[in-house]
XYZ file of C-alpha atoms in Angstrom:
436
model
C 10.056 -32.868 -42.742
C 12.219 -30.162 -41.258
C 14.936 -32.613 -40.257
C 18.517 -31.513 -40.640
C 21.386 -33.532 -41.984
C 22.569 -34.304 -38.459
C 19.679 -36.622 -37.537
C 22.014 -39.580 -37.170
C 24.535 -37.689 -35.065
C 27.266 -35.091 -35.339
C 29.084 -35.037 -38.672
C 32.630 -35.061 -37.337
C 34.253 -36.182 -40.605
C 31.935 -34.948 -43.350
C 34.491 -35.397 -46.131
C 35.675 -38.914 -45.281
C 34.154 -41.779 -47.283
C 32.431 -44.471 -45.212
C 32.581 -48.223 -45.664
C 29.705 -50.631 -45.249
C 30.931 -51.950 -41.857
C 31.371 -48.366 -40.652
C 27.819 -47.498 -41.654
C 26.475 -50.556 -39.848
C 28.356 -49.602 -36.693
C 27.245 -45.971 -36.863
C 23.578 -46.808 -37.356
C 23.567 -49.404 -34.578
C 25.362 -47.175 -32.109
C 23.753 -43.816 -32.783
C 20.129 -44.496 -33.741
C 19.423 -46.556 -30.594
C 20.698 -45.173 -27.291
C 19.428 -47.357 -24.489
C 18.957 -46.711 -20.800
C 16.136 -46.032 -18.334
C 13.360 -43.902 -19.892
C 13.986 -40.462 -18.426
C 13.074 -37.840 -21.038
C 10.392 -37.194 -23.620
C 9.556 -34.617 -26.229
C 6.960 -33.615 -28.767
C 6.941 -32.067 -32.221
C 3.703 -30.286 -33.135
C 2.977 -29.267 -36.714
C 0.277 -26.783 -37.654
C -1.342 -25.469 -40.796
C -1.186 -21.662 -40.896
C -4.332 -19.982 -42.198
C -6.312 -16.767 -42.199
C -7.613 -16.195 -38.693
C -11.015 -14.947 -39.818
C -11.617 -17.641 -42.432
C -9.254 -20.631 -42.792
C -10.549 -21.384 -46.281
C -8.836 -18.281 -47.655
C -5.290 -18.771 -48.984
C -2.348 -17.027 -47.343
C 0.167 -15.466 -49.693
C 3.843 -16.458 -49.431
C 4.683 -12.831 -48.658
C 2.410 -12.814 -45.593
C 3.827 -16.117 -44.395
C 7.389 -14.858 -44.779
C 6.568 -11.670 -42.865
C 4.953 -13.679 -40.063
C 7.882 -16.073 -39.781
C 10.348 -13.201 -39.792
C 8.484 -11.748 -36.820
C 8.474 -15.103 -35.039
C 12.242 -15.431 -35.387
C 12.654 -12.344 -33.216
C 10.842 -13.745 -30.155
C 12.465 -16.083 -27.606
C 11.160 -19.659 -27.594
C 12.304 -22.716 -25.691
C 11.187 -24.976 -28.544
C 12.874 -25.064 -31.937
C 10.728 -23.360 -34.552
C 10.984 -24.617 -38.118
C 8.965 -24.235 -41.283
C 7.786 -27.087 -43.470
C 7.977 -27.025 -47.289
C 4.341 -25.897 -47.676
C 4.584 -23.220 -44.994
C 3.373 -25.359 -42.086
C 4.792 -24.354 -38.722
C 6.511 -26.833 -36.420
C 7.586 -26.498 -32.801
C 9.981 -29.155 -31.479
C 10.377 -29.273 -27.733
C 13.657 -29.727 -25.948
C 13.999 -33.062 -24.113
C 11.900 -32.774 -20.950
C 12.361 -34.593 -17.662
C 8.601 -35.017 -17.164
C 5.300 -34.933 -19.002
C 4.210 -31.685 -17.373
C 7.541 -30.005 -18.086
C 7.098 -30.843 -21.761
C 3.486 -29.666 -21.826
C 4.300 -26.462 -19.961
C 7.186 -25.357 -22.154
C 5.454 -26.076 -25.474
C 2.195 -24.493 -24.307
C 3.989 -21.285 -23.379
C 5.736 -21.226 -26.738
C 2.453 -21.785 -28.570
C 0.876 -18.879 -26.678
C 3.742 -16.681 -27.860
C 3.511 -17.924 -31.447
C -0.244 -17.380 -31.605
C 0.077 -13.839 -30.261
C 2.617 -12.953 -32.962
C 0.580 -14.561 -35.743
C -2.605 -12.894 -34.520
C -1.084 -9.480 -35.159
C -0.817 -10.494 -38.827
C -4.352 -11.884 -38.922
C -3.114 -15.484 -38.976
C -3.814 -18.511 -36.826
C -2.881 -22.158 -36.333
C -5.185 -24.971 -37.409
C -4.808 -28.529 -36.116
C -5.837 -30.899 -38.922
C -3.852 -33.827 -40.286
C -4.327 -32.735 -43.895
C -5.368 -29.382 -45.330
C -9.004 -29.825 -46.422
C -9.151 -26.613 -48.454
C -5.981 -25.930 -50.411
C -3.914 -27.887 -52.953
C -0.193 -28.448 -52.373
C 1.905 -25.319 -52.842
C 5.599 -25.030 -52.072
C 6.602 -22.212 -49.744
C 10.247 -23.206 -49.306
C 12.381 -23.352 -52.443
C 15.695 -24.866 -51.418
C 17.860 -27.565 -53.063
C 16.752 -30.137 -50.441
C 13.057 -29.665 -51.147
C 13.516 -29.283 -54.904
C 15.260 -32.665 -54.928
C 12.689 -34.196 -52.584
C 9.852 -33.080 -54.838
C 11.544 -34.505 -57.937
C 12.167 -37.805 -56.165
C 8.680 -38.190 -54.697
C 6.935 -37.137 -57.904
C 8.055 -40.451 -59.400
C 5.473 -42.283 -57.277
C 2.611 -39.844 -57.849
C 1.069 -36.800 -56.132
C 1.271 -38.146 -52.565
C 4.734 -36.741 -51.997
C 3.712 -33.151 -52.669
C 0.717 -33.516 -50.366
C 2.927 -34.887 -47.613
C 5.383 -32.026 -48.039
C 2.907 -29.161 -48.303
C -0.492 -30.022 -46.826
C 0.032 -32.433 -43.910
C 0.524 -31.857 -40.181
C 1.088 -34.164 -37.226
C 1.816 -34.627 -33.537
C 5.057 -36.577 -33.132
C 5.831 -38.037 -29.718
C 9.496 -38.667 -28.877
C 10.368 -41.246 -26.200
C 13.589 -42.792 -24.934
C 14.482 -46.104 -26.565
C 14.366 -47.943 -23.218
C 16.490 -50.413 -21.314
C 18.840 -52.781 -23.093
C 17.412 -55.580 -20.952
C 14.031 -57.281 -21.580
C 10.861 -56.155 -19.828
C 8.022 -53.647 -20.269
C 10.495 -50.751 -20.563
C 13.081 -52.627 -22.628
C 14.077 -51.618 -26.151
C 12.742 -54.800 -27.762
C 9.313 -54.448 -26.158
C 9.044 -50.711 -26.820
C 10.084 -51.143 -30.456
C 7.475 -53.854 -30.999
C 4.821 -51.944 -29.070
C 5.394 -48.774 -31.068
C 4.622 -50.602 -34.317
C 1.511 -52.395 -32.997
C 0.105 -49.704 -30.706
C 0.858 -47.283 -33.517
C -2.182 -48.572 -35.409
C -4.371 -47.852 -32.379
C -2.977 -44.317 -32.196
C -3.678 -43.825 -35.915
C -7.292 -44.903 -35.410
C -7.985 -43.019 -32.172
C -6.483 -39.712 -33.308
C -7.392 -39.823 -37.018
C -8.220 -36.261 -38.060
C -7.847 -35.871 -41.827
C -10.900 -37.202 -43.700
C -11.185 -34.402 -46.281
C -9.398 -33.223 -49.426
C -10.814 -30.427 -51.535
C -13.558 -30.036 -48.894
C -14.900 -33.500 -49.685
C -14.570 -36.885 -47.908
C -11.829 -39.189 -49.132
C -13.248 -42.365 -47.574
C -10.371 -42.455 -45.055
C -10.452 -41.179 -41.480
C -6.715 -40.442 -41.786
C -5.965 -39.297 -45.308
C -2.576 -38.197 -44.007
C -1.742 -41.831 -43.211
C -3.005 -42.882 -46.643
C -0.582 -40.401 -48.205
C 2.346 -41.888 -46.303
C 1.354 -45.340 -47.556
C 1.147 -44.105 -51.133
C 4.675 -42.673 -50.957
C 5.864 -46.269 -50.751
C 7.601 -48.721 -48.466
C 11.102 -47.766 -49.575
C 10.731 -44.202 -48.327
C 7.968 -44.310 -45.709
C 7.804 -47.943 -44.619
C 8.992 -49.482 -41.388
C 11.403 -52.388 -40.952
C 10.461 -55.991 -40.394
C 9.683 -56.945 -36.786
C 11.006 -60.512 -36.882
C 14.573 -59.298 -36.280
C 16.309 -57.391 -33.493
C 15.632 -53.631 -33.744
C 19.207 -52.682 -34.592
C 19.530 -55.376 -37.257
C 16.197 -54.500 -38.872
C 16.817 -50.747 -38.904
C 20.383 -51.069 -40.190
C 19.207 -53.209 -43.100
C 16.429 -50.729 -43.872
C 18.836 -47.785 -43.912
C 21.312 -49.553 -46.191
C 18.679 -50.891 -48.583
C 16.533 -47.754 -48.774
C 16.769 -45.681 -51.965
C 18.943 -42.599 -51.901
C 16.746 -39.545 -52.301
C 19.439 -37.242 -53.608
C 23.185 -36.640 -53.794
C 24.012 -33.173 -52.615
C 26.220 -30.680 -54.378
C 27.982 -27.598 -53.036
C 26.241 -25.564 -55.723
C 23.499 -26.053 -58.281
C 20.668 -28.601 -58.296
C 21.218 -31.813 -56.387
C 21.336 -35.138 -58.228
C 18.273 -37.367 -57.855
C 19.314 -40.930 -58.745
C 16.900 -43.696 -59.635
C 16.918 -47.038 -57.808
C 20.218 -46.425 -56.021
C 20.288 -47.770 -52.474
C 22.778 -46.505 -49.918
C 24.423 -49.946 -49.899
C 24.876 -49.784 -53.680
C 26.229 -46.262 -53.425
C 28.890 -47.402 -50.956
C 29.900 -50.332 -53.155
C 29.973 -48.401 -56.425
C 31.448 -45.145 -55.122
C 29.667 -43.352 -57.969
C 29.142 -40.512 -58.745
C 31.341 -39.964 -55.654
C 31.889 -42.033 -52.505
C 29.317 -41.359 -49.752
C 30.518 -39.729 -46.543
C 29.407 -39.757 -42.936
C 27.530 -36.543 -43.671
C 25.739 -38.286 -46.554
C 24.689 -41.078 -44.193
C 23.302 -38.569 -41.711
C 21.364 -36.874 -44.471
C 20.119 -40.173 -45.922
C 18.631 -41.183 -42.572
C 16.813 -37.848 -42.415
C 15.072 -38.635 -45.739
C 13.470 -41.838 -44.408
C 9.985 -41.420 -42.965
C 8.841 -44.659 -41.304
C 6.030 -44.443 -38.732
C 8.559 -45.155 -35.967
C 11.990 -43.627 -36.551
C 14.929 -44.260 -34.221
C 17.031 -41.149 -33.697
C 18.743 -42.167 -30.496
C 15.228 -42.013 -29.094
C 12.032 -43.348 -30.715
C 10.075 -40.851 -32.774
C 6.413 -41.873 -33.209
C 5.221 -40.175 -36.396
C 1.758 -41.648 -37.001
C -0.554 -39.238 -35.141
C -2.558 -36.616 -37.066
C -2.508 -33.006 -35.890
C -5.358 -32.527 -33.413
C -8.193 -29.968 -33.227
C -8.215 -27.147 -30.715
C -5.425 -25.083 -29.244
C -4.437 -27.827 -26.791
C -5.637 -30.977 -28.549
C -2.028 -32.105 -29.064
C -1.674 -32.661 -25.319
C -3.993 -35.697 -25.290
C -1.954 -37.936 -27.646
C 1.238 -36.820 -25.930
C -0.127 -37.727 -22.498
C -1.696 -41.034 -23.561
C 1.345 -42.214 -25.519
C 3.771 -41.252 -22.758
C 1.712 -43.105 -20.159
C 1.478 -46.268 -22.266
C 5.235 -46.381 -22.818
C 6.834 -44.948 -19.691
C 4.616 -46.340 -16.924
C 5.543 -50.050 -16.509
C 2.034 -51.169 -15.519
C 0.346 -49.293 -18.353
C 2.987 -50.526 -20.823
C 2.271 -54.117 -19.854
C -1.486 -53.569 -20.213
C -1.034 -51.961 -23.626
C 1.180 -54.840 -24.748
C -1.497 -57.388 -23.828
C -4.238 -55.278 -25.425
C -2.570 -54.930 -28.825
C -0.995 -58.389 -29.017
C -4.118 -59.951 -30.624
C -4.039 -57.212 -33.295
C -0.599 -58.338 -34.476
C -2.135 -61.205 -36.447
C -3.970 -58.702 -38.628
C -0.655 -57.205 -39.671
C 0.182 -60.562 -41.368
C 3.860 -60.071 -40.581
C 4.115 -57.099 -42.955
C 5.905 -53.898 -41.936
C 3.899 -50.844 -40.926
C 2.152 -48.941 -42.345
C 1.768 -51.179 -45.411
C -0.188 -53.952 -43.726
C -3.906 -54.668 -43.248
C -3.970 -53.535 -39.610
C -2.593 -50.077 -40.317
C -4.679 -49.713 -43.475
C -7.870 -50.506 -41.535
C -6.872 -48.059 -38.796
C -6.390 -45.242 -41.315
C -9.542 -46.040 -43.244
C -12.003 -46.811 -40.461
C -10.647 -45.221 -37.299
C -12.347 -46.523 -34.173
C -15.395 -47.723 -36.059
C -13.278 -50.883 -36.388
C -14.492 -52.988 -33.400
C -11.130 -54.581 -32.576
C -9.283 -51.286 -32.713
C -11.930 -49.699 -30.516
C -11.666 -52.548 -27.994
C -7.904 -52.135 -27.782
C -8.303 -48.360 -27.469
C -10.734 -48.749 -24.575
C -8.208 -50.826 -22.653
C -5.253 -48.574 -23.517
C -6.950 -45.297 -22.658
C -8.196 -46.720 -19.371
C -4.650 -47.822 -18.545
C -3.313 -44.393 -19.467
C -5.856 -42.683 -17.222
C -4.743 -44.857 -14.312
C -1.069 -44.190 -15.026
C -1.133 -40.432 -15.585
C -1.304 -39.492 -11.873
C 1.798 -41.603 -11.329
C 3.528 -39.507 -14.027
C 2.553 -36.257 -12.304
C -0.222 -35.224 -14.708
C -2.369 -32.327 -13.517
C -6.145 -32.435 -13.133
C -6.504 -30.419 -16.346
C -4.569 -32.960 -18.391
C -6.479 -35.835 -16.776
C -9.781 -34.117 -17.556
C -8.766 -33.629 -21.193
C -7.812 -37.287 -21.653
C -11.014 -38.417 -19.925
C -13.100 -36.083 -22.100
C -11.464 -37.474 -25.250
C -12.058 -41.004 -23.979
C -15.751 -40.340 -23.357
C -16.362 -38.340 -26.516
C -14.515 -40.539 -28.961
C -13.165 -43.853 -27.721
C -16.286 -45.015 -25.858
C -18.431 -44.114 -28.868
C -16.144 -45.654 -31.495
C -15.369 -42.250 -32.981
C -12.306 -40.131 -33.725
C -11.850 -36.396 -34.440
C -12.262 -37.095 -38.159
C -15.887 -38.018 -37.511
C -16.551 -34.478 -36.267
C -15.211 -33.067 -39.530
C -17.373 -35.489 -41.486
C -20.398 -34.445 -39.424
C -19.759 -30.832 -40.396
C -19.631 -31.772 -44.080
C -22.937 -33.578 -43.636
C -24.477 -30.585 -41.874
C -24.123 -31.643 -38.233
C -21.482 -29.875 -36.153
C -21.050 -31.871 -32.947
C -17.791 -30.332 -31.767
C -17.656 -28.970 -28.216
C -16.138 -25.624 -27.331
C -12.487 -26.028 -26.432
C -10.961 -25.115 -23.086
C -7.533 -24.695 -21.586
C -6.271 -28.045 -20.310
C -2.869 -27.062 -18.948
C -3.863 -26.440 -15.343
């Protein structure tokens, strides 16, 4: 949500109109940068609430004061603010799992200390269970986004203002075939993605009541629609499929130097290039257009996995980061994960994620779905075997094993704990530091 207009690369010629062949070449060359997997990153989003009682609303003035204070402290991660006032930390590319965990953990300690002075804290839930959507940021980008998304219903405002996630960023992989090749990793991200949705679902409530979905956040993304939040087809090469999606996706808005931005209806980027109206699109417009697409797996040079709900506890985000990294970057674990999720592909019926039966079942049922639980059991076991090879500490291993025992083995996910609390049974354990 806090993406800048440079998501597709540096805007070296922002005022030069682009042709269709130029756009195809730019998307193919910039959005997929192949090579041996060497770096990773994570983006953690948080709801910001009253420390003493999260159910109480926080005024915009208090949020602005807190963020002003945060901008004065040094952080290694990039700190941004989402439209509803959610806080996001985006790590720098890290050379190892523990480097990534260490740097973000230190930054989170700093952020929490600053917020605590203002009586505020961070809450890890995929969707705010207490408060309705309320815009904190009022900028032309978000004004236009709201107008555009309102055309498909209320889901867009909820996505903008009341959702939070853990996004894992991984290298695209080798150009050549194999467990660490681009083609395999692209396919795996879209199939394993359903398992990650189910295992880490943590947003079953809206207005303090159950929605019937373990991941209401994922439901919201589905309701926004395939044109804006859907993935590409998987029966084509990754570059071909993504290039077609970018060109045929609707333009969210046409920016102006001053005043409100235009919000066209049913204008794809391909049509904009061909018509040149109301003005020809530029390289800068392409970069911005890519930043307004929200598929569950987004190529940005690397692969950005966007399907995981924000997790409970101060350090809950570390578990999906560690598990996902192990299943993609360790060749043996990647091969095991591929075999484990391959039978699930039939349930997708050849439809792009997340608008297919597999992803819908994952968001609705979590790991109470027997096939998703079976795949999760295999994948988590493979991740636990791989993590020592990736240099994971005993604390990280213990956290993944605890999650495996508490949730995966029992066919549960964090959302089930929230539902237990609504029903009068709080089964959550006390959290602990898992960095050491």
